[in-house]
Coordinates of N, CA and C in Angstrom, one line a residue:
X1 N 39.0 -45.9 27.0 CA 38.1 -47.0 26.8 C 37.2 -46.7 25.5
X2 N 37.1 -47.6 24.6 CA 36.4 -47.5 23.4 C 35.0 -48.0 23.5
X3 N 34.0 -47.2 23.1 CA 32.6 -47.6 23.2 C 32.3 -48.2 21.9
X4 N 31.4 -49.2 21.9 CA 31.0 -49.9 20.6 C 30.1 -48.9 19.8
X5 N 30.2 -49.0 18.5 CA 29.5 -48.2 17.6 C 28.0 -48.6 17.6
X6 N 27.1 -47.5 17.6 CA 25.7 -47.8 17.6 C 25.3 -48.4 16.3
X7 N 24.4 -49.3 16.3 CA 24.0 -50.0 15.0 C 23.4 -49.0 14.0
X8 N 22.8 -47.9 14.5 CA 22.2 -46.9 13.5 C 23.1 -45.8 13.1
X9 N 24.3 -45.8 13.6 CA 25.2 -44.7 13.3 C 25.6 -44.8 11.8
X10 N 25.6 -43.6 11.3 CA 26.0 -43.4 9.8 C 27.5 -43.2 9.7
X11 N 28.1 -43.9 8.9 CA 29.5 -43.8 8.7 C 29.7 -43.1 7.4
X12 N 30.2 -41.8 7.4 CA 30.4 -41.1 6.2 C 31.8 -41.3 5.7
X13 N 31.9 -41.3 4.4 CA 33.3 -41.4 3.8 C 34.1 -40.1 4.0
X14 N 35.3 -40.2 3.8 CA 36.2 -39.0 3.9 C 35.8 -38.0 2.9
X15 N 35.6 -36.7 3.2 CA 35.3 -35.7 2.2 C 36.4 -35.6 1.1
X16 N 35.9 -35.3 -0.1 CA 36.9 -35.2 -1.2 C 37.4 -33.8 -1.2
X17 N 38.6 -33.6 -1.6 CA 39.2 -32.3 -1.7 C 38.6 -31.6 -3.0
X18 N 38.1 -30.3 -2.8 CA 37.6 -29.6 -3.9 C 38.6 -28.6 -4.4
X19 N 38.7 -28.5 -5.7 CA 39.7 -27.6 -6.3 C 39.5 -26.2 -5.8
X20 N 40.6 -25.5 -5.6 CA 40.5 -24.0 -5.2 C 39.8 -23.2 -6.3
X21 N 39.9 -23.6 -7.6 CA 39.2 -22.8 -8.6 C 37.7 -23.0 -8.5
X22 N 37.3 -24.2 -8.1 CA 35.8 -24.4 -7.9 C 35.3 -23.7 -6.7
X23 N 36.1 -23.7 -5.6 CA 35.7 -23.0 -4.4 C 35.6 -21.5 -4.7
X24 N 36.6 -20.9 -5.4 CA 36.6 -19.5 -5.8 C 35.3 -19.2 -6.6
X25 N 35.0 -20.1 -7.6 CA 33.9 -19.9 -8.4 C 32.6 -19.9 -7.6
X26 N 32.5 -20.7 -6.6 CA 31.3 -20.7 -5.8 C 31.1 -19.4 -5.0
X27 N 32.2 -19.0 -4.4 CA 32.2 -17.8 -3.6 C 31.9 -16.5 -4.5
X28 N 32.5 -16.6 -5.7 CA 32.3 -15.5 -6.7 C 30.8 -15.4 -7.1
X29 N 30.2 -16.6 -7.4 CA 28.8 -16.6 -7.7 C 27.9 -16.1 -6.6
X30 N 28.3 -16.5 -5.4 CA 27.5 -16.0 -4.2 C 27.6 -14.5 -4.1
X31 N 28.8 -14.0 -4.2 CA 29.0 -12.5 -4.1 C 28.2 -11.8 -5.2
X32 N 28.3 -12.3 -6.5 CA 27.6 -11.7 -7.6 C 26.1 -11.8 -7.4
X33 N 25.6 -12.9 -6.8 CA 24.2 -13.0 -6.5 C 23.7 -11.9 -5.5
X34 N 24.6 -11.7 -4.5 CA 24.2 -10.7 -3.5 C 24.2 -9.3 -4.1
X35 N 25.2 -9.0 -4.9 CA 25.2 -7.7 -5.6 C 24.0 -7.5 -6.5
X36 N 23.7 -8.5 -7.3 CA 22.5 -8.5 -8.2 C 21.3 -8.3 -7.4
X37 N 21.1 -9.0 -6.3 CA 19.9 -8.8 -5.4 C 19.8 -7.4 -4.9
X38 N 20.9 -6.8 -4.5 CA 20.9 -5.4 -3.9 C 20.5 -4.5 -5.1
X39 N 21.0 -4.7 -6.3 CA 20.7 -3.8 -7.4 C 19.2 -3.9 -7.7
X40 N 18.7 -5.1 -7.8 CA 17.3 -5.4 -8.1 C 16.4 -4.7 -7.0
X41 N 16.8 -4.8 -5.7 CA 16.1 -4.2 -4.6 C 15.9 -2.7 -4.8
X42 N 17.0 -2.0 -5.2 CA 16.9 -0.6 -5.4 C 16.0 -0.3 -6.6
X43 N 16.0 -1.1 -7.7 CA 15.2 -0.8 -8.8 C 13.7 -1.0 -8.5
X44 N 13.4 -2.1 -7.7 CA 12.1 -2.4 -7.4 C 11.5 -1.4 -6.4
X45 N 12.4 -0.9 -5.5 CA 11.9 0.2 -4.5 C 11.5 1.4 -5.3
X46 N 12.3 1.8 -6.3 CA 12.0 3.0 -7.0 C 10.7 2.9 -7.8
X47 N 10.5 1.7 -8.4 CA 9.3 1.4 -9.1 C 8.0 1.4 -8.2
X48 N 8.2 0.8 -7.1 CA 7.0 0.8 -6.1 C 6.8 2.2 -5.5
X49 N 7.8 3.0 -5.3 CA 7.6 4.3 -4.8 C 6.8 5.1 -5.8
X50 N 7.0 5.0 -7.1 CA 6.2 5.6 -8.1 C 4.8 5.2 -8.1
X51 N 4.6 3.9 -7.9 CA 3.2 3.3 -7.8 C 2.5 3.9 -6.6
X52 N 3.2 3.9 -5.4 CA 2.6 4.4 -4.2 C 2.2 5.9 -4.3
X53 N 3.1 6.7 -5.0 CA 2.8 8.1 -5.2 C 1.6 8.3 -6.1
X54 N 1.5 7.5 -7.2 CA 0.3 7.5 -8.0 C -1.0 7.1 -7.3
X55 N -0.9 6.1 -6.5 CA -2.1 5.6 -5.7 C -2.5 6.7 -4.7
X56 N -1.5 7.4 -4.1 CA -1.8 8.5 -3.2 C -2.6 9.6 -3.9
X57 N -2.0 10.0 -5.1 CA -2.7 11.1 -5.8 C -4.1 10.7 -6.2
X58 N -4.3 9.4 -6.6 CA -5.6 8.9 -6.9 C -6.6 9.0 -5.7
X59 N -6.0 8.6 -4.6 CA -6.9 8.6 -3.3 C -7.3 10.0 -2.9
X60 N -6.3 10.9 -3.1 CA -6.6 12.3 -2.7 C -7.7 12.9 -3.7
X61 N -7.6 12.6 -5.0 CA -8.6 13.0 -5.9 C -10.0 12.4 -5.6
X62 N -10.0 11.1 -5.3 CA -11.2 10.5 -5.0 C -11.9 11.0 -3.7
X63 N -11.0 11.4 -2.7 CA -11.6 12.0 -1.5 C -12.2 13.3 -1.8
X64 N -11.5 14.1 -2.6 CA -12.1 15.4 -3.0 C -13.4 15.3 -3.7
X65 N -13.5 14.3 -4.6 CA -14.7 14.1 -5.4 C -15.8 13.6 -4.4
X66 N -15.5 12.7 -3.5 CA -16.4 12.2 -2.5 C -17.0 13.3 -1.6
X67 N -16.1 14.2 -1.2 CA -16.5 15.4 -0.4 C -17.5 16.3 -1.2
X68 N -17.2 16.5 -2.5 CA -18.1 17.3 -3.3 C -19.4 16.6 -3.4
X69 N -19.4 15.3 -3.7 CA -20.7 14.6 -3.8 C -21.5 14.6 -2.5
X70 N -20.8 14.4 -1.4 CA -21.4 14.4 -0.1 C -22.1 15.8 0.2
X71 N -21.4 16.9 -0.2 CA -22.0 18.2 0.0 C -23.2 18.4 -0.9
X72 N -23.1 17.9 -2.1 CA -24.2 18.0 -3.0 C -25.4 17.3 -2.5
X73 N -25.2 16.1 -2.0 CA -26.3 15.3 -1.5 C -26.9 15.9 -0.2
X74 N -26.1 16.5 0.6 CA -26.6 17.2 1.8 C -27.4 18.4 1.4
X75 N -27.0 19.1 0.4 CA -27.8 20.2 -0.1 C -29.2 19.8 -0.6
X76 N -29.1 18.7 -1.4 CA -30.3 18.1 -2.0 C -31.3 17.7 -0.8
X77 N -30.7 17.0 0.2 CA -31.5 16.6 1.3 C -32.2 17.7 2.1
X78 N -31.4 18.8 2.3 CA -31.9 19.9 3.0 C -33.1 20.6 2.2
X79 N -32.9 20.7 0.9 CA -33.9 21.3 0.0 C -35.2 20.4 0.1
X80 N -35.0 19.1 0.1 CA -36.2 18.2 0.2 C -36.9 18.4 1.6
X81 N -36.1 18.5 2.6 CA -36.6 18.6 4.0 C -37.4 19.9 4.1
X82 N -36.8 21.0 3.6 CA -37.5 22.3 3.6 C -38.8 22.3 2.8
X83 N -38.8 21.5 1.7 CA -40.0 21.4 0.9 C -41.1 20.6 1.7
X84 N -40.7 19.5 2.3 CA -41.6 18.7 3.1 C -42.2 19.4 4.3
X85 N -41.4 20.2 5.0 CA -41.8 20.9 6.1 C -42.6 22.2 5.7
X86 N -42.4 22.6 4.4 CA -43.1 23.8 3.9 C -42.5 25.0 4.5
X87 N -41.2 25.2 4.4 CA -40.5 26.4 4.9 C -39.9 27.0 3.7
X88 N -40.0 28.3 3.6 CA -39.2 29.0 2.5 C -37.7 28.7 2.6
X89 N -37.1 28.8 1.5 CA -35.7 28.4 1.4 C -34.8 29.2 2.3
X90 N -34.8 30.5 2.3 CA -34.0 31.4 3.0 C -34.2 31.2 4.5
X91 N -35.5 31.1 4.9 CA -35.8 30.9 6.3 C -35.3 29.5 6.8
X92 N -35.5 28.5 6.0 CA -35.1 27.1 6.3 C -33.5 27.0 6.5
X93 N -32.8 27.7 5.7 CA -31.4 27.7 5.8 C -31.0 28.3 7.1
X94 N -31.6 29.4 7.5 CA -31.3 30.1 8.8 C -31.7 29.2 10.0
X95 N -32.9 28.5 9.9 CA -33.4 27.7 11.0 C -32.6 26.5 11.2
X96 N -32.2 25.8 10.1 CA -31.5 24.5 10.2 C -30.0 24.7 10.4
X97 N -29.5 26.0 10.3 CA -28.1 26.3 10.5 C -27.2 25.6 9.5
X98 N -27.6 25.6 8.2 CA -26.8 25.0 7.2 C -26.3 26.1 6.2
X99 N -26.0 27.2 6.7 CA -25.5 28.3 5.8 C -24.2 27.8 5.1
X100 N -23.4 27.1 5.8 CA -22.1 26.6 5.2 C -22.3 25.7 4.0
X101 N -23.5 25.0 3.9 CA -23.7 24.2 2.8 C -24.0 25.0 1.5
X102 N -24.6 26.1 1.7 CA -25.0 26.9 0.5 C -24.0 28.0 0.2
X103 N -22.9 28.1 1.0 CA -21.9 29.1 0.7 C -21.1 28.6 -0.5
X104 N -20.8 29.4 -1.5 CA -20.1 29.0 -2.7 C -18.6 29.1 -2.3
X105 N -17.9 28.0 -2.5 CA -16.4 28.0 -2.3 C -15.6 28.3 -3.5

């Protein structure tokens, strides 16, 4: 039993035959695109690995500099505190337990 066609149904024409040369060219272009993408991915990965290594070295250097600055500020603060409390330096270092601040590394 044949059903009537819906009024909104789209009737497509028969597909045209594509030349085998054109089909081969399309597949070849797709394959070359995949290979080129894989090559570019390796190049970009190496480039960004170098950038990440440089940023890590920079962060380590900054952390070392920040630690040195923090220690210097702590020393300065302890000296000020000893001056305000009017304690001699050697006695203040012993009382406050900050010998490690004044040890030379």
